[in-house]
GROMACS .gro file of N, CA, C and O in nm:
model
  348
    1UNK      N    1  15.652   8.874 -11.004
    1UNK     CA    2  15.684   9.007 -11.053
    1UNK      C    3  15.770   9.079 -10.950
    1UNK      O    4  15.747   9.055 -10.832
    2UNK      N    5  15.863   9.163 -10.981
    2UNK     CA    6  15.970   9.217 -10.890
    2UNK      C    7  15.886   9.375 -10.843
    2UNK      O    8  15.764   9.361 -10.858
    3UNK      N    9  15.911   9.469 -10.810
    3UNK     CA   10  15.857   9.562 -10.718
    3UNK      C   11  15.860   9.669 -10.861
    3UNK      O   12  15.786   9.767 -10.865
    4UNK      N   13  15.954   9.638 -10.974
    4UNK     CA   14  15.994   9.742 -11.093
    4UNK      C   15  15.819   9.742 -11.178
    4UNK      O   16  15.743   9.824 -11.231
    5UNK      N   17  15.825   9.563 -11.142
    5UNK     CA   18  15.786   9.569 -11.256
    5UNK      C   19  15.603   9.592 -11.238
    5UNK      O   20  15.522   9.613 -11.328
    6UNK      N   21  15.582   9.579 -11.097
    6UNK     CA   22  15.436   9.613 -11.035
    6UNK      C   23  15.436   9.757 -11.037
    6UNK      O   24  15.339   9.821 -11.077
    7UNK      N   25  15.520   9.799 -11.005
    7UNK     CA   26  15.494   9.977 -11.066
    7UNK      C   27  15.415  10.010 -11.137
    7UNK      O   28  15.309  10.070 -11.118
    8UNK      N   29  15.490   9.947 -11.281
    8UNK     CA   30  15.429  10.018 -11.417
    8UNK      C   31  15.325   9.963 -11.402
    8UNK      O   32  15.257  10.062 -11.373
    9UNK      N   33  15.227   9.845 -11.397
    9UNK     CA   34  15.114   9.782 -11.430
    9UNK      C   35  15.015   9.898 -11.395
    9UNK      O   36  15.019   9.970 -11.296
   10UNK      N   37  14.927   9.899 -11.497
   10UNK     CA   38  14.808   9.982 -11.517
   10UNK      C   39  14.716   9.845 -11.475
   10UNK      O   40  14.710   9.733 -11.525
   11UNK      N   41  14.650   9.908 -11.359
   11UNK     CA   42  14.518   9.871 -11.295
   11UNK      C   43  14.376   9.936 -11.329
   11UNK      O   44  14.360  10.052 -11.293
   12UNK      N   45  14.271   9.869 -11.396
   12UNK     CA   46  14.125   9.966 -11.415
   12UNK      C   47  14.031   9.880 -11.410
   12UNK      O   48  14.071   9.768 -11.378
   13UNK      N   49  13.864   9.894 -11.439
   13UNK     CA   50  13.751   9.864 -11.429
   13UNK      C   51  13.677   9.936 -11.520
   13UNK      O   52  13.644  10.048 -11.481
   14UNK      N   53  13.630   9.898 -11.658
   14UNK     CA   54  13.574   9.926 -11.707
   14UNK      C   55  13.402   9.932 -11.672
   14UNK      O   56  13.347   9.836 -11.617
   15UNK      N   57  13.352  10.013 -11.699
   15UNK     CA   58  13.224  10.063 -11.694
   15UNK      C   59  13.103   9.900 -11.724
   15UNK      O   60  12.991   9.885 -11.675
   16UNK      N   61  13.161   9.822 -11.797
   16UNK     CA   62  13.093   9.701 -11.829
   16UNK      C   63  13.149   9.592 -11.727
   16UNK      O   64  13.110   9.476 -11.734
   17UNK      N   65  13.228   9.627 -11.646
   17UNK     CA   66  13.258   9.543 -11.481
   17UNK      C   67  13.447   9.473 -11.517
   17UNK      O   68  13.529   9.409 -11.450
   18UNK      N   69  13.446   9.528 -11.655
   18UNK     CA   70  13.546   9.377 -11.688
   18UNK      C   71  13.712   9.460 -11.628
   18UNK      O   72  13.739   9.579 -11.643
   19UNK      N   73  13.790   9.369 -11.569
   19UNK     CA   74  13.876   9.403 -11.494
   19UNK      C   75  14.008   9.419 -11.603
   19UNK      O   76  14.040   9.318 -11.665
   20UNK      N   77  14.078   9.532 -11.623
   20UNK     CA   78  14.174   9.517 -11.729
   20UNK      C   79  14.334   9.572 -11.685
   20UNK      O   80  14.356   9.690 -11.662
   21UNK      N   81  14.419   9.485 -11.679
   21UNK     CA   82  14.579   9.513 -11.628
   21UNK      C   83  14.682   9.508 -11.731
   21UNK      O   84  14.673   9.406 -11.800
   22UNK      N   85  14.788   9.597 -11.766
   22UNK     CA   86  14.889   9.590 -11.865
   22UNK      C   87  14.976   9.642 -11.817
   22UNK      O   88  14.960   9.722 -11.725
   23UNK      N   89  15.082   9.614 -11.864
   23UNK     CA   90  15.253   9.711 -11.830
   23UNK      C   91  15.278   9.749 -11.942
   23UNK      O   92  15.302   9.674 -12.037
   24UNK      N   93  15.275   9.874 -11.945
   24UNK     CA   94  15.337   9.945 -12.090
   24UNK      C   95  15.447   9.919 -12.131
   24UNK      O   96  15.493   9.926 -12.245
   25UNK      N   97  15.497   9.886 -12.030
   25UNK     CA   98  15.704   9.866 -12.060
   25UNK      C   99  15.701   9.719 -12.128
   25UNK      O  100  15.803   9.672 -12.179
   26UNK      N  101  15.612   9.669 -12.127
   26UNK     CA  102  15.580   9.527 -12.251
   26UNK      C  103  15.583   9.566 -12.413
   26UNK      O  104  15.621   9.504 -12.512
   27UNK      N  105  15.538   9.668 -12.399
   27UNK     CA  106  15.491   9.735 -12.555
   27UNK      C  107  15.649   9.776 -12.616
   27UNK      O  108  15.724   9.844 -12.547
   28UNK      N  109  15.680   9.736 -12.723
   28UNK     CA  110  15.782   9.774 -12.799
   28UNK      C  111  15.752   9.833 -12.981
   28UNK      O  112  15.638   9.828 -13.027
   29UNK      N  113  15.869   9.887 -13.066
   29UNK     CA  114  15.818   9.906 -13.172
   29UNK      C  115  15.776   9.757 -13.247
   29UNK      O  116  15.700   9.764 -13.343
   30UNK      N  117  15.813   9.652 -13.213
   30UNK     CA  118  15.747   9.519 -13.283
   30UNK      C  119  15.602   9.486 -13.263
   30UNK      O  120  15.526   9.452 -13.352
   31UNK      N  121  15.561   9.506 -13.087
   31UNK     CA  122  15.421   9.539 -13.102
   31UNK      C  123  15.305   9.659 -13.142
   31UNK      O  124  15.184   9.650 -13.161
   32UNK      N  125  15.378   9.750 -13.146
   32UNK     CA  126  15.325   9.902 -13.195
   32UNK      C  127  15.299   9.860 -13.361
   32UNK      O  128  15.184   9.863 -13.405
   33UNK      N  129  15.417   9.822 -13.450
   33UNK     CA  130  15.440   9.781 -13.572
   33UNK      C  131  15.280   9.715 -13.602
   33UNK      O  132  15.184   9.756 -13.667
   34UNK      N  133  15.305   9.600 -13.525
   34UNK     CA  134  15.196   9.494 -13.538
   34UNK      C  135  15.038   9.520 -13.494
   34UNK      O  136  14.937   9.460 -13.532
   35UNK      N  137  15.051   9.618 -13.410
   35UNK     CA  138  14.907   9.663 -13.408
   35UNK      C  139  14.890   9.739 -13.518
   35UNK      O  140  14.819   9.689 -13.605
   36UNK      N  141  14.942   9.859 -13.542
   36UNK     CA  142  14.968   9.951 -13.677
   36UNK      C  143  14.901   9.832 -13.801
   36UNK      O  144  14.787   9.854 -13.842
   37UNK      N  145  14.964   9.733 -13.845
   37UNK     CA  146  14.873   9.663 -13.934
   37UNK      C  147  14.746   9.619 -13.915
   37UNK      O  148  14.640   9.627 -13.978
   38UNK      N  149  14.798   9.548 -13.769
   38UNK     CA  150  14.613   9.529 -13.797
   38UNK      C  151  14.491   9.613 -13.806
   38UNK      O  152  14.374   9.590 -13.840
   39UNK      N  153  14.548   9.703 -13.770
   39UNK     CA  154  14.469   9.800 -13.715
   39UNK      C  155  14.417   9.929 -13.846
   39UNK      O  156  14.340  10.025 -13.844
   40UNK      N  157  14.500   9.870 -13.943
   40UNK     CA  158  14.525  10.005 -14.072
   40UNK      C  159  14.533  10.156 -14.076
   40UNK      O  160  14.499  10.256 -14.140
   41UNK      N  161  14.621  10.096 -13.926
   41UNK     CA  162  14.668  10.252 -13.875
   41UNK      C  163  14.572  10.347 -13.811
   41UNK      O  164  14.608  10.463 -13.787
   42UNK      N  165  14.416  10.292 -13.775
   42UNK     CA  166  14.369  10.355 -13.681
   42UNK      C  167  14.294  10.261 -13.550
   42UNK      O  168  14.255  10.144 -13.557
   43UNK      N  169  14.291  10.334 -13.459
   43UNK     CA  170  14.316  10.261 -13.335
   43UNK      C  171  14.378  10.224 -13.297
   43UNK      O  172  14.347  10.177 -13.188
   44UNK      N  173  14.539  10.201 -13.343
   44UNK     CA  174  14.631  10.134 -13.340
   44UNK      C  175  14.682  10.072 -13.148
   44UNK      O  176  14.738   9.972 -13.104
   45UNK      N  177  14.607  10.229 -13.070
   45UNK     CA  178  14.648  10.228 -12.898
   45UNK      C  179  14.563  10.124 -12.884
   45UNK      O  180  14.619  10.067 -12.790
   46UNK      N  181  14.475  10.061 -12.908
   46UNK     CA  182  14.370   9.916 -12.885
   46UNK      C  183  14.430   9.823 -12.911
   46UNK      O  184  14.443   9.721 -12.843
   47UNK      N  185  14.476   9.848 -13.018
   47UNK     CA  186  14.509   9.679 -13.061
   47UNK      C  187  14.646   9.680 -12.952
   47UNK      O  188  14.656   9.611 -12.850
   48UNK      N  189  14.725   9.756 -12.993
   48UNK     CA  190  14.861   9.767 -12.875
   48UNK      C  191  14.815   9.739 -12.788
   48UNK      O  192  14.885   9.646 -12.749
   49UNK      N  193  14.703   9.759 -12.686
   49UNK     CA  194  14.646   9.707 -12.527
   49UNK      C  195  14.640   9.565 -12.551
   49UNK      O  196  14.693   9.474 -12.487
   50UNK      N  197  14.547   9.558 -12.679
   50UNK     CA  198  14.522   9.385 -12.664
   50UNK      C  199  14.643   9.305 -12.710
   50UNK      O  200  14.629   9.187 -12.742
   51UNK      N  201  14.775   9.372 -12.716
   51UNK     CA  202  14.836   9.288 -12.742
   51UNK      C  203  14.878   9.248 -12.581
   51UNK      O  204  14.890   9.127 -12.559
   52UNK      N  205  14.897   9.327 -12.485
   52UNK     CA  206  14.958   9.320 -12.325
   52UNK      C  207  14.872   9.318 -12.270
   52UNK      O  208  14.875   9.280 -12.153
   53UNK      N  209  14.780   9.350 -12.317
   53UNK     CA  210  14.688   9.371 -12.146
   53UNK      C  211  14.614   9.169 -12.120
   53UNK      O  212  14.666   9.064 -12.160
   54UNK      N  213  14.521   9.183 -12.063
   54UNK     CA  214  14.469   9.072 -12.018
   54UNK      C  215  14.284   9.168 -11.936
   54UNK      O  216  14.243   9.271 -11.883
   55UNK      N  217  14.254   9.069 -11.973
   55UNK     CA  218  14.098   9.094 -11.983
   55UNK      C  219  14.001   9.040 -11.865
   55UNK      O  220  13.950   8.929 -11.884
   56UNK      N  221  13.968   9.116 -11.731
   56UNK     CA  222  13.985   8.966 -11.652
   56UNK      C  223  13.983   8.862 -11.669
   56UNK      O  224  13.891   8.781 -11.676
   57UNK      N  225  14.157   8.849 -11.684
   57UNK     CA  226  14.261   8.757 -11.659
   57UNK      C  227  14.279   8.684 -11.763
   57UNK      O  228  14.346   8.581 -11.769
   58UNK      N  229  14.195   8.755 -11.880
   58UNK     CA  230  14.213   8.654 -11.966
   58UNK      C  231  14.292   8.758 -12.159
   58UNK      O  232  14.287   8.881 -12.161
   59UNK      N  233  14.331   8.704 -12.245
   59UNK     CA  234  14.412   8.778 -12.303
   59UNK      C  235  14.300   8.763 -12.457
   59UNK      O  236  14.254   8.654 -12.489
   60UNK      N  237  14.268   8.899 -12.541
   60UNK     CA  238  14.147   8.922 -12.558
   60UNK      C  239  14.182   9.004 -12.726
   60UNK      O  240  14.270   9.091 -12.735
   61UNK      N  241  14.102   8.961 -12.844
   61UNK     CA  242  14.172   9.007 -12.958
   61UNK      C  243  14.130   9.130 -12.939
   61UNK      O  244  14.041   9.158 -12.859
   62UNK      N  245  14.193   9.219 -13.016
   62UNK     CA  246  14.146   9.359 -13.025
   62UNK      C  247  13.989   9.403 -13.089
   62UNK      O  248  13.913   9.493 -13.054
   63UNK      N  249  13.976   9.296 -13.203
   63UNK     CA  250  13.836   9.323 -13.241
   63UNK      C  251  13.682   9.282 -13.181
   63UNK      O  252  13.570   9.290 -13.232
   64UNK      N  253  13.740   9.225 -13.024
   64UNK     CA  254  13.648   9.210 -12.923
   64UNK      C  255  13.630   9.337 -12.861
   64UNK      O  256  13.530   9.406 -12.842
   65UNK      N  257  13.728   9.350 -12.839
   65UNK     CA  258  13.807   9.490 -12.773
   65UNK      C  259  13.707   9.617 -12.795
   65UNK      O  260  13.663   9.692 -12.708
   66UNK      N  261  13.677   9.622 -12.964
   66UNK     CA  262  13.624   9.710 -13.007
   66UNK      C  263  13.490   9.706 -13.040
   66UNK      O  264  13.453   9.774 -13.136
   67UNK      N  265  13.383   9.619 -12.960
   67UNK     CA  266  13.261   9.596 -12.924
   67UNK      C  267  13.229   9.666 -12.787
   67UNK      O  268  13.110   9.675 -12.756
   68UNK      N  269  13.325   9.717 -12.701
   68UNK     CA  270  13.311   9.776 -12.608
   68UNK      C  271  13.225   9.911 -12.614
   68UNK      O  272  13.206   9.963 -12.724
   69UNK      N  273  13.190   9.949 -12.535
   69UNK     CA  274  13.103  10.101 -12.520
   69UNK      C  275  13.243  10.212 -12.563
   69UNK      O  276  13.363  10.185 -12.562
   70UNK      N  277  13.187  10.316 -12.591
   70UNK     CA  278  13.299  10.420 -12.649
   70UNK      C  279  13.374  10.482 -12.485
   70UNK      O  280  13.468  10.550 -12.444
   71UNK      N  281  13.290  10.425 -12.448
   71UNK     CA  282  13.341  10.543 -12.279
   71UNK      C  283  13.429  10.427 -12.213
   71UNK      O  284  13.515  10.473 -12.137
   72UNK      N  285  13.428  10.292 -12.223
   72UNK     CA  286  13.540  10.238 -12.250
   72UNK      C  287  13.688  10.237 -12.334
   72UNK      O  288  13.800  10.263 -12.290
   73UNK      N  289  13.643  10.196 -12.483
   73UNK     CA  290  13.764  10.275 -12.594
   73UNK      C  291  13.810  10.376 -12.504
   73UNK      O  292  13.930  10.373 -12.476
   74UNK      N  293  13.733  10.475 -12.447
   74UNK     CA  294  13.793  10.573 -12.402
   74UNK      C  295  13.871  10.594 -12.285
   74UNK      O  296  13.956  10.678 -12.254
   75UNK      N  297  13.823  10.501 -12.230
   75UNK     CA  298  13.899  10.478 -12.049
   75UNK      C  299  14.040  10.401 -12.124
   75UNK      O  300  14.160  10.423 -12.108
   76UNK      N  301  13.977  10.315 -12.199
   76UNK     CA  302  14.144  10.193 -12.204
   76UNK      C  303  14.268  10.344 -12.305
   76UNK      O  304  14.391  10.347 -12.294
   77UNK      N  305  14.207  10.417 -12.367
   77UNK     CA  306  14.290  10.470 -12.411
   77UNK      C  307  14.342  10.611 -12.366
   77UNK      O  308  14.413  10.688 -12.431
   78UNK      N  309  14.293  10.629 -12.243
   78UNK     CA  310  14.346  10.755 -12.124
   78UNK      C  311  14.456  10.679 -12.047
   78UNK      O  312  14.563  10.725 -12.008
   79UNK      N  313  14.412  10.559 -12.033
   79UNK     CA  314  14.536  10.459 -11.914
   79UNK      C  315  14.590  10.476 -12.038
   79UNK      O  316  14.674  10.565 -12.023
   80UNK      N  317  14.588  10.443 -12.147
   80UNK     CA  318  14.725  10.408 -12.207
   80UNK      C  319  14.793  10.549 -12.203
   80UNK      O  320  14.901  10.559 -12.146
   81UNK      N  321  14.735  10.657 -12.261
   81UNK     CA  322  14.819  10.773 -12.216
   81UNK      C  323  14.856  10.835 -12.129
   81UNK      O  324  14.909  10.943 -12.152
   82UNK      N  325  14.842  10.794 -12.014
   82UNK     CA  326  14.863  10.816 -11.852
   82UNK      C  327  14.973  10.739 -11.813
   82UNK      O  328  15.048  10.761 -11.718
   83UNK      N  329  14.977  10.632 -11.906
   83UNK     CA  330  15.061  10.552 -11.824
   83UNK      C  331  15.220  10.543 -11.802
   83UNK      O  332  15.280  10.568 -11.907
   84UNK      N  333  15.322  10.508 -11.669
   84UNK     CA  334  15.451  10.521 -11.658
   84UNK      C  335  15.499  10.415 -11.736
   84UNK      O  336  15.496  10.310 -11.671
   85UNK      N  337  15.556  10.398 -11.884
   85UNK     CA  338  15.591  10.317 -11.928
   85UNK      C  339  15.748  10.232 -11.827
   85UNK      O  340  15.806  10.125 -11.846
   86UNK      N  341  15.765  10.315 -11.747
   86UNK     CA  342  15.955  10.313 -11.688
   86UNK      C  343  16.066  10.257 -11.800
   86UNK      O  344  16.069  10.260 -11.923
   87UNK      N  345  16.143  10.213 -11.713
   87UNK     CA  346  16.259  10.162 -11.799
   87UNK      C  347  16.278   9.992 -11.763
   87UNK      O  348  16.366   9.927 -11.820
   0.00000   0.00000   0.00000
């Protein structure tokens, strides 16, 4: 990874120990699109994580995703709105 692209990466620790990293600048309207379906247009910022992120270390469907505690949902979806997508 070049120095651009370690920037953007969102680093966290969910409350259930599990280690979770994404670069927003991964996310485009093809994956936004594609969460949007699966998702039937709600939650859509989850499924978008599980499309980039990685789960410690490992890459994780969204409807696992959403077995999580709510104060999770809620952490993964503050990083996502926190986050420096860059260019």
């Amino acid at each position: 990874m070049t120095k651009a692209q370690t920037e953007n990466l969102v680093k966290l620790t969910l409350s259930n120990g599990v280690k979770v990293e994404f670069d927003p600048a991964k996310s485009n309207g093809h994956a936004l699109m594609k969460a949007r379906k699966a998702s039937g247009g709600f939650g859509a910022v989850i499924y978008l994580i599980a499309e980039i992120a990685t789960f410690d270390g490992e890459k994780m469907p969204a409807e696992e995703v959403l077995n999580y505690s709510a104060r999770d949902i809620i952490t993964l979806e503050e990083a996502w709105d926190s986050a420096n997508p860059g260019k």
